[in-house]
């Protein structure tokens, strides 16, 4: 177990949306947070230190691992990526962070994986982490790579880890699909906190959702971690209806997309940049 009062935790991608939610949820309990991002991290508290760096800068990553006992790896490319950017950050940068952590003696890694690691399963199948991955995109493929690397690090080096297959992280649900896949700021902070505190998670994969009534997965590892999500996307159904979202479709047994990955599973990979 990582001790929040004495152990230093490094958070990569700390200036992003999830990184900000973690800081808001963890800074009162975790006394030694080291933060890094390619952008400056704003509004530091007394128990936070920040380092501006690129996760593809191996020497910078190695330097910031000093006296770190656990790493929360959030940094990654998403959205309008091309293969080169995706590989540089989500594959090579992923390896550099994990390997620098191993060489420095880090004992726990919490990895921001994604529901896109199993997005090609039919939506009618209630997916659990025990099933083989079925990524819906290259983005999902590289998330599976991270989970597989952590299995290797556990088997060969004894590094404990928790990979969080994060769903639709937003402050509030954004569409019909997120009535099932939403993960709230409070719940993502709870998940990471539990993943760090658990005495021995082994090499665990956990679905990252809030307590949504429309949830299309099941996960016995929630009980193992002690995760009890507090938020429910249903509380925001009328807000979505007011935005013109067809929120009644799931209640009729229908679904906007036939795969867990939603539209992501059917979108072509981004073409390479030229010139």
Short mmCIF file of C-alpha atoms in Angstrom, two decimals:
data_model
loop_
_atom_site.label_atom_id
_atom_site.label_comp_id
_atom_site.label_asym_id
_atom_site.label_seq_id
_atom_site.Cartn_x
_atom_site.Cartn_y
_atom_site.Cartn_z
CA UNK A 1 0.00 0.00 0.00
CA UNK A 2 1.18 3.50 -0.79
CA UNK A 3 1.06 5.83 2.22
CA UNK A 4 -0.57 9.18 1.35
CA UNK A 5 1.19 10.99 4.18
CA UNK A 6 4.77 9.92 3.42
CA UNK A 7 5.07 8.57 -0.15
CA UNK A 8 5.64 10.76 -3.19
CA UNK A 9 3.29 10.17 -6.15
CA UNK A 10 4.09 11.36 -9.68
CA UNK A 11 1.13 12.27 -11.91
CA UNK A 12 1.80 12.64 -15.64
CA UNK A 13 -0.62 14.65 -17.76
CA UNK A 14 -1.46 16.61 -14.62
CA UNK A 15 -2.65 19.72 -16.46
CA UNK A 16 -5.38 17.82 -18.31
CA UNK A 17 -9.02 17.38 -17.34
CA UNK A 18 -8.55 14.13 -15.42
CA UNK A 19 -5.30 15.35 -13.88
CA UNK A 20 -7.11 18.43 -12.58
CA UNK A 21 -9.91 16.28 -11.14
CA UNK A 22 -7.35 14.08 -9.39
CA UNK A 23 -5.59 17.07 -7.87
CA UNK A 24 -8.90 18.46 -6.61
CA UNK A 25 -9.85 15.10 -5.14
CA UNK A 26 -6.49 14.00 -3.75
CA UNK A 27 -4.52 17.03 -2.61
CA UNK A 28 -6.14 17.13 0.83
CA UNK A 29 -5.03 13.55 1.64
CA UNK A 30 -1.90 13.03 -0.45
CA UNK A 31 0.90 15.12 0.99
CA UNK A 32 3.58 14.70 -1.70
CA UNK A 33 2.34 15.14 -5.28
CA UNK A 34 4.80 15.66 -8.10
CA UNK A 35 3.06 16.83 -11.27
CA UNK A 36 4.24 16.88 -14.86
CA UNK A 37 2.74 17.94 -18.17
CA UNK A 38 3.89 19.43 -21.44
CA UNK A 39 1.89 22.51 -20.35
CA UNK A 40 2.36 24.43 -17.10
CA UNK A 41 0.27 23.15 -14.19
CA UNK A 42 -1.66 26.01 -12.62
CA UNK A 43 -2.57 26.95 -9.03
CA UNK A 44 -0.16 24.72 -7.13
CA UNK A 45 -0.83 24.01 -3.48
CA UNK A 46 1.87 23.64 -0.83
CA UNK A 47 2.05 19.85 -1.22
CA UNK A 48 2.42 19.96 -5.03
CA UNK A 49 5.49 20.47 -7.21
CA UNK A 50 5.32 20.78 -10.99
CA UNK A 51 7.75 19.98 -13.79
CA UNK A 52 7.08 21.00 -17.39
CA UNK A 53 8.28 18.15 -19.62
CA UNK A 54 7.33 15.94 -22.54
CA UNK A 55 6.77 12.26 -21.73
CA UNK A 56 8.86 11.49 -24.81
CA UNK A 57 11.87 13.15 -23.12
CA UNK A 58 13.40 10.10 -21.45
CA UNK A 59 16.08 11.99 -19.51
CA UNK A 60 13.51 14.38 -18.03
CA UNK A 61 11.24 11.48 -17.05
CA UNK A 62 14.12 9.63 -15.40
CA UNK A 63 15.07 12.72 -13.39
CA UNK A 64 11.56 13.29 -12.04
CA UNK A 65 11.30 9.66 -10.80
CA UNK A 66 13.69 10.43 -7.92
CA UNK A 67 12.10 9.52 -4.55
CA UNK A 68 8.82 8.53 -6.26
CA UNK A 69 7.04 5.45 -4.92
CA UNK A 70 3.99 5.46 -7.23
CA UNK A 71 3.16 6.80 -10.67
CA UNK A 72 -0.25 7.76 -12.05
CA UNK A 73 0.21 7.80 -15.81
CA UNK A 74 -2.44 9.94 -17.52
CA UNK A 75 -0.44 11.58 -20.32
CA UNK A 76 -1.47 10.59 -23.82
CA UNK A 77 -2.59 11.72 -27.24
CA UNK A 78 -6.29 11.58 -28.09
CA UNK A 79 -8.66 13.35 -30.44
CA UNK A 80 -7.15 14.44 -33.76
CA UNK A 81 -4.01 12.33 -33.73
CA UNK A 82 -1.90 10.90 -36.52
CA UNK A 83 0.11 7.71 -36.21
CA UNK A 84 3.41 9.46 -35.53
CA UNK A 85 2.01 11.52 -32.66
CA UNK A 86 0.10 8.56 -31.27
CA UNK A 87 3.17 6.32 -31.34
CA UNK A 88 5.53 8.96 -29.92
CA UNK A 89 3.39 9.59 -26.84
CA UNK A 90 1.10 6.56 -26.38
CA UNK A 91 3.68 3.89 -27.22
CA UNK A 92 7.23 5.22 -26.92
CA UNK A 93 6.34 7.72 -24.18
CA UNK A 94 4.36 5.02 -22.39
CA UNK A 95 7.39 2.72 -22.42
CA UNK A 96 9.74 5.46 -21.24
CA UNK A 97 7.51 6.34 -18.27
CA UNK A 98 7.06 2.69 -17.24
CA UNK A 99 10.71 1.77 -17.74
CA UNK A 100 11.99 4.86 -15.93
CA UNK A 101 9.64 3.98 -13.08
CA UNK A 102 10.96 0.42 -12.96
CA UNK A 103 14.61 1.51 -12.98
CA UNK A 104 13.89 4.00 -10.20
CA UNK A 105 12.27 1.40 -7.95
CA UNK A 106 8.66 2.59 -8.24
CA UNK A 107 6.36 0.07 -6.56
CA UNK A 108 2.92 1.01 -7.92
CA UNK A 109 1.66 2.24 -11.32
CA UNK A 110 -1.89 3.43 -11.99
CA UNK A 111 -2.49 3.66 -15.74
CA UNK A 112 -5.23 5.57 -17.55
CA UNK A 113 -6.36 2.92 -20.01
CA UNK A 114 -9.66 3.25 -21.86
CA UNK A 115 -12.95 1.54 -22.66
CA UNK A 116 -11.65 1.61 -26.24
CA UNK A 117 -9.53 -1.39 -25.19
CA UNK A 118 -12.73 -3.48 -25.48
CA UNK A 119 -14.81 -1.26 -27.77
CA UNK A 120 -15.46 -3.88 -30.46
CA UNK A 121 -17.47 -6.14 -28.18
CA UNK A 122 -21.18 -6.03 -29.05
CA UNK A 123 -23.06 -3.66 -26.77
CA UNK A 124 -25.41 -6.51 -25.79
CA UNK A 125 -22.45 -8.34 -24.17
CA UNK A 126 -21.79 -7.25 -20.59
CA UNK A 127 -18.01 -6.91 -20.69
CA UNK A 128 -15.75 -7.53 -17.71
CA UNK A 129 -11.96 -7.15 -17.47
CA UNK A 130 -11.67 -10.96 -17.47
CA UNK A 131 -12.50 -11.05 -21.19
CA UNK A 132 -9.74 -10.68 -23.82
CA UNK A 133 -9.26 -7.13 -25.14
CA UNK A 134 -10.98 -6.16 -28.40
CA UNK A 135 -9.74 -2.64 -29.16
CA UNK A 136 -11.79 -0.49 -31.51
CA UNK A 137 -8.95 1.72 -32.84
CA UNK A 138 -5.20 2.23 -32.82
CA UNK A 139 -5.78 4.39 -29.77
CA UNK A 140 -7.37 1.37 -28.08
CA UNK A 141 -4.57 -0.89 -29.31
CA UNK A 142 -1.96 1.25 -27.55
CA UNK A 143 -4.03 1.20 -24.36
CA UNK A 144 -3.99 -2.60 -24.52
CA UNK A 145 -0.21 -2.35 -25.01
CA UNK A 146 0.04 -0.44 -21.73
CA UNK A 147 -2.02 -3.05 -19.89
CA UNK A 148 0.12 -5.84 -21.36
CA UNK A 149 3.36 -4.08 -20.42
CA UNK A 150 2.13 -3.78 -16.85
CA UNK A 151 1.38 -7.51 -16.78
CA UNK A 152 4.97 -8.12 -17.85
CA UNK A 153 6.29 -5.70 -15.20
CA UNK A 154 4.27 -7.50 -12.53
CA UNK A 155 5.29 -11.00 -13.60
CA UNK A 156 8.97 -10.18 -14.07
CA UNK A 157 9.59 -7.34 -11.63
CA UNK A 158 6.80 -7.45 -9.05
CA UNK A 159 5.50 -3.94 -9.77
CA UNK A 160 1.86 -3.73 -8.69
CA UNK A 161 -0.49 -1.88 -11.01
CA UNK A 162 -4.08 -0.93 -11.72
CA UNK A 163 -5.19 -0.12 -15.27
CA UNK A 164 -8.36 1.97 -15.34
CA UNK A 165 -10.44 1.50 -18.49
CA UNK A 166 -11.90 4.99 -18.37
CA UNK A 167 -15.24 5.59 -20.02
CA UNK A 168 -16.65 9.02 -20.90
CA UNK A 169 -14.86 11.33 -18.51
CA UNK A 170 -16.57 14.71 -18.36
CA UNK A 171 -17.84 17.06 -15.68
CA UNK A 172 -21.34 16.00 -16.79
CA UNK A 173 -22.69 13.41 -19.26
CA UNK A 174 -22.56 14.69 -22.84
CA UNK A 175 -24.76 12.38 -24.94
CA UNK A 176 -27.04 9.34 -24.94
CA UNK A 177 -24.16 6.88 -24.80
CA UNK A 178 -22.62 8.57 -21.77
CA UNK A 179 -25.75 7.70 -19.76
CA UNK A 180 -23.97 4.33 -19.57
CA UNK A 181 -20.29 5.29 -19.89
CA UNK A 182 -19.96 8.46 -17.80
CA UNK A 183 -17.16 8.72 -15.20
CA UNK A 184 -17.48 11.75 -12.94
CA UNK A 185 -14.63 13.83 -11.48
CA UNK A 186 -15.35 12.61 -7.95
CA UNK A 187 -15.47 8.98 -9.01
CA UNK A 188 -12.25 9.07 -11.02
CA UNK A 189 -10.49 10.59 -8.01
CA UNK A 190 -11.94 7.85 -5.81
CA UNK A 191 -10.77 5.15 -8.23
CA UNK A 192 -7.19 6.43 -8.36
CA UNK A 193 -7.08 6.93 -4.59
CA UNK A 194 -8.19 3.32 -4.01
CA UNK A 195 -5.80 2.00 -6.65
CA UNK A 196 -2.92 3.63 -4.80
CA UNK A 197 -4.01 2.62 -1.30
CA UNK A 198 -4.89 -1.03 -1.99
CA UNK A 199 -2.39 -3.26 -0.15
CA UNK A 200 -1.82 -5.62 -3.09
CA UNK A 201 -3.82 -5.20 -6.33
CA UNK A 202 -1.45 -7.48 -8.25
CA UNK A 203 -1.90 -6.54 -11.91
CA UNK A 204 -5.52 -5.41 -11.97
CA UNK A 205 -7.69 -4.06 -14.79
CA UNK A 206 -10.77 -2.10 -13.71
CA UNK A 207 -13.64 -0.59 -15.70
CA UNK A 208 -13.81 3.14 -15.03
CA UNK A 209 -17.46 4.21 -14.82
CA UNK A 210 -19.74 5.93 -12.38
CA UNK A 211 -22.79 4.22 -10.88
CA UNK A 212 -24.89 4.63 -14.02
CA UNK A 213 -28.23 2.86 -14.31
CA UNK A 214 -27.60 2.20 -18.02
CA UNK A 215 -24.18 0.63 -17.39
CA UNK A 216 -23.44 -2.09 -19.99
CA UNK A 217 -20.51 -3.77 -18.21
CA UNK A 218 -19.90 -5.60 -14.95
CA UNK A 219 -16.73 -5.64 -12.90
CA UNK A 220 -16.01 -7.81 -9.85
CA UNK A 221 -12.78 -5.86 -9.36
CA UNK A 222 -14.82 -2.92 -8.08
CA UNK A 223 -15.48 -4.95 -4.92
CA UNK A 224 -11.83 -6.02 -4.70
CA UNK A 225 -10.72 -2.38 -4.77
CA UNK A 226 -13.56 -1.25 -2.54
CA UNK A 227 -14.85 1.11 -5.23
CA UNK A 228 -18.36 2.42 -4.60
CA UNK A 229 -19.12 5.01 -7.28
CA UNK A 230 -21.30 7.81 -6.01
CA UNK A 231 -22.49 9.57 -9.15
CA UNK A 232 -25.14 8.43 -11.62
CA UNK A 233 -25.60 9.81 -15.13
CA UNK A 234 -29.37 9.37 -14.71
CA UNK A 235 -29.38 12.43 -12.48
CA UNK A 236 -28.61 14.46 -15.61
CA UNK A 237 -31.05 12.81 -18.04
CA UNK A 238 -33.37 15.81 -18.16
CA UNK A 239 -30.44 18.14 -18.80
CA UNK A 240 -29.54 16.04 -21.85
CA UNK A 241 -33.16 15.91 -22.98
CA UNK A 242 -33.24 19.70 -22.85
CA UNK A 243 -30.19 19.70 -25.15
CA UNK A 244 -32.11 17.66 -27.73
CA UNK A 245 -30.46 14.30 -26.96
CA UNK A 246 -32.68 11.23 -27.52
CA UNK A 247 -32.23 9.99 -23.96
CA UNK A 248 -35.20 7.59 -24.12
CA UNK A 249 -33.60 5.24 -26.67
CA UNK A 250 -31.82 3.06 -24.06
CA UNK A 251 -35.11 2.59 -22.15
CA UNK A 252 -36.59 0.97 -25.27
CA UNK A 253 -33.80 -1.60 -25.30
CA UNK A 254 -32.08 0.16 -28.18
CA UNK A 255 -28.62 1.60 -28.42
CA UNK A 256 -27.09 4.28 -30.56
CA UNK A 257 -24.20 2.03 -31.62
CA UNK A 258 -23.88 -1.78 -31.71
CA UNK A 259 -20.43 -1.84 -30.09
CA UNK A 260 -19.14 -0.78 -26.69
CA UNK A 261 -16.82 1.64 -28.46
CA UNK A 262 -19.75 3.55 -29.89
CA UNK A 263 -19.06 5.55 -33.04
CA UNK A 264 -15.32 5.24 -32.32
CA UNK A 265 -15.42 1.63 -33.51
CA UNK A 266 -16.65 2.66 -36.97
CA UNK A 267 -14.55 5.76 -37.59
CA UNK A 268 -11.53 5.28 -39.90
CA UNK A 269 -8.11 5.88 -38.39
CA UNK A 270 -6.79 9.39 -38.88
CA UNK A 271 -4.87 9.76 -42.16
CA UNK A 272 -1.16 10.63 -41.97
CA UNK A 273 -0.12 14.23 -42.29
CA UNK A 274 1.73 15.29 -45.44
CA UNK A 275 4.01 18.22 -46.12
#
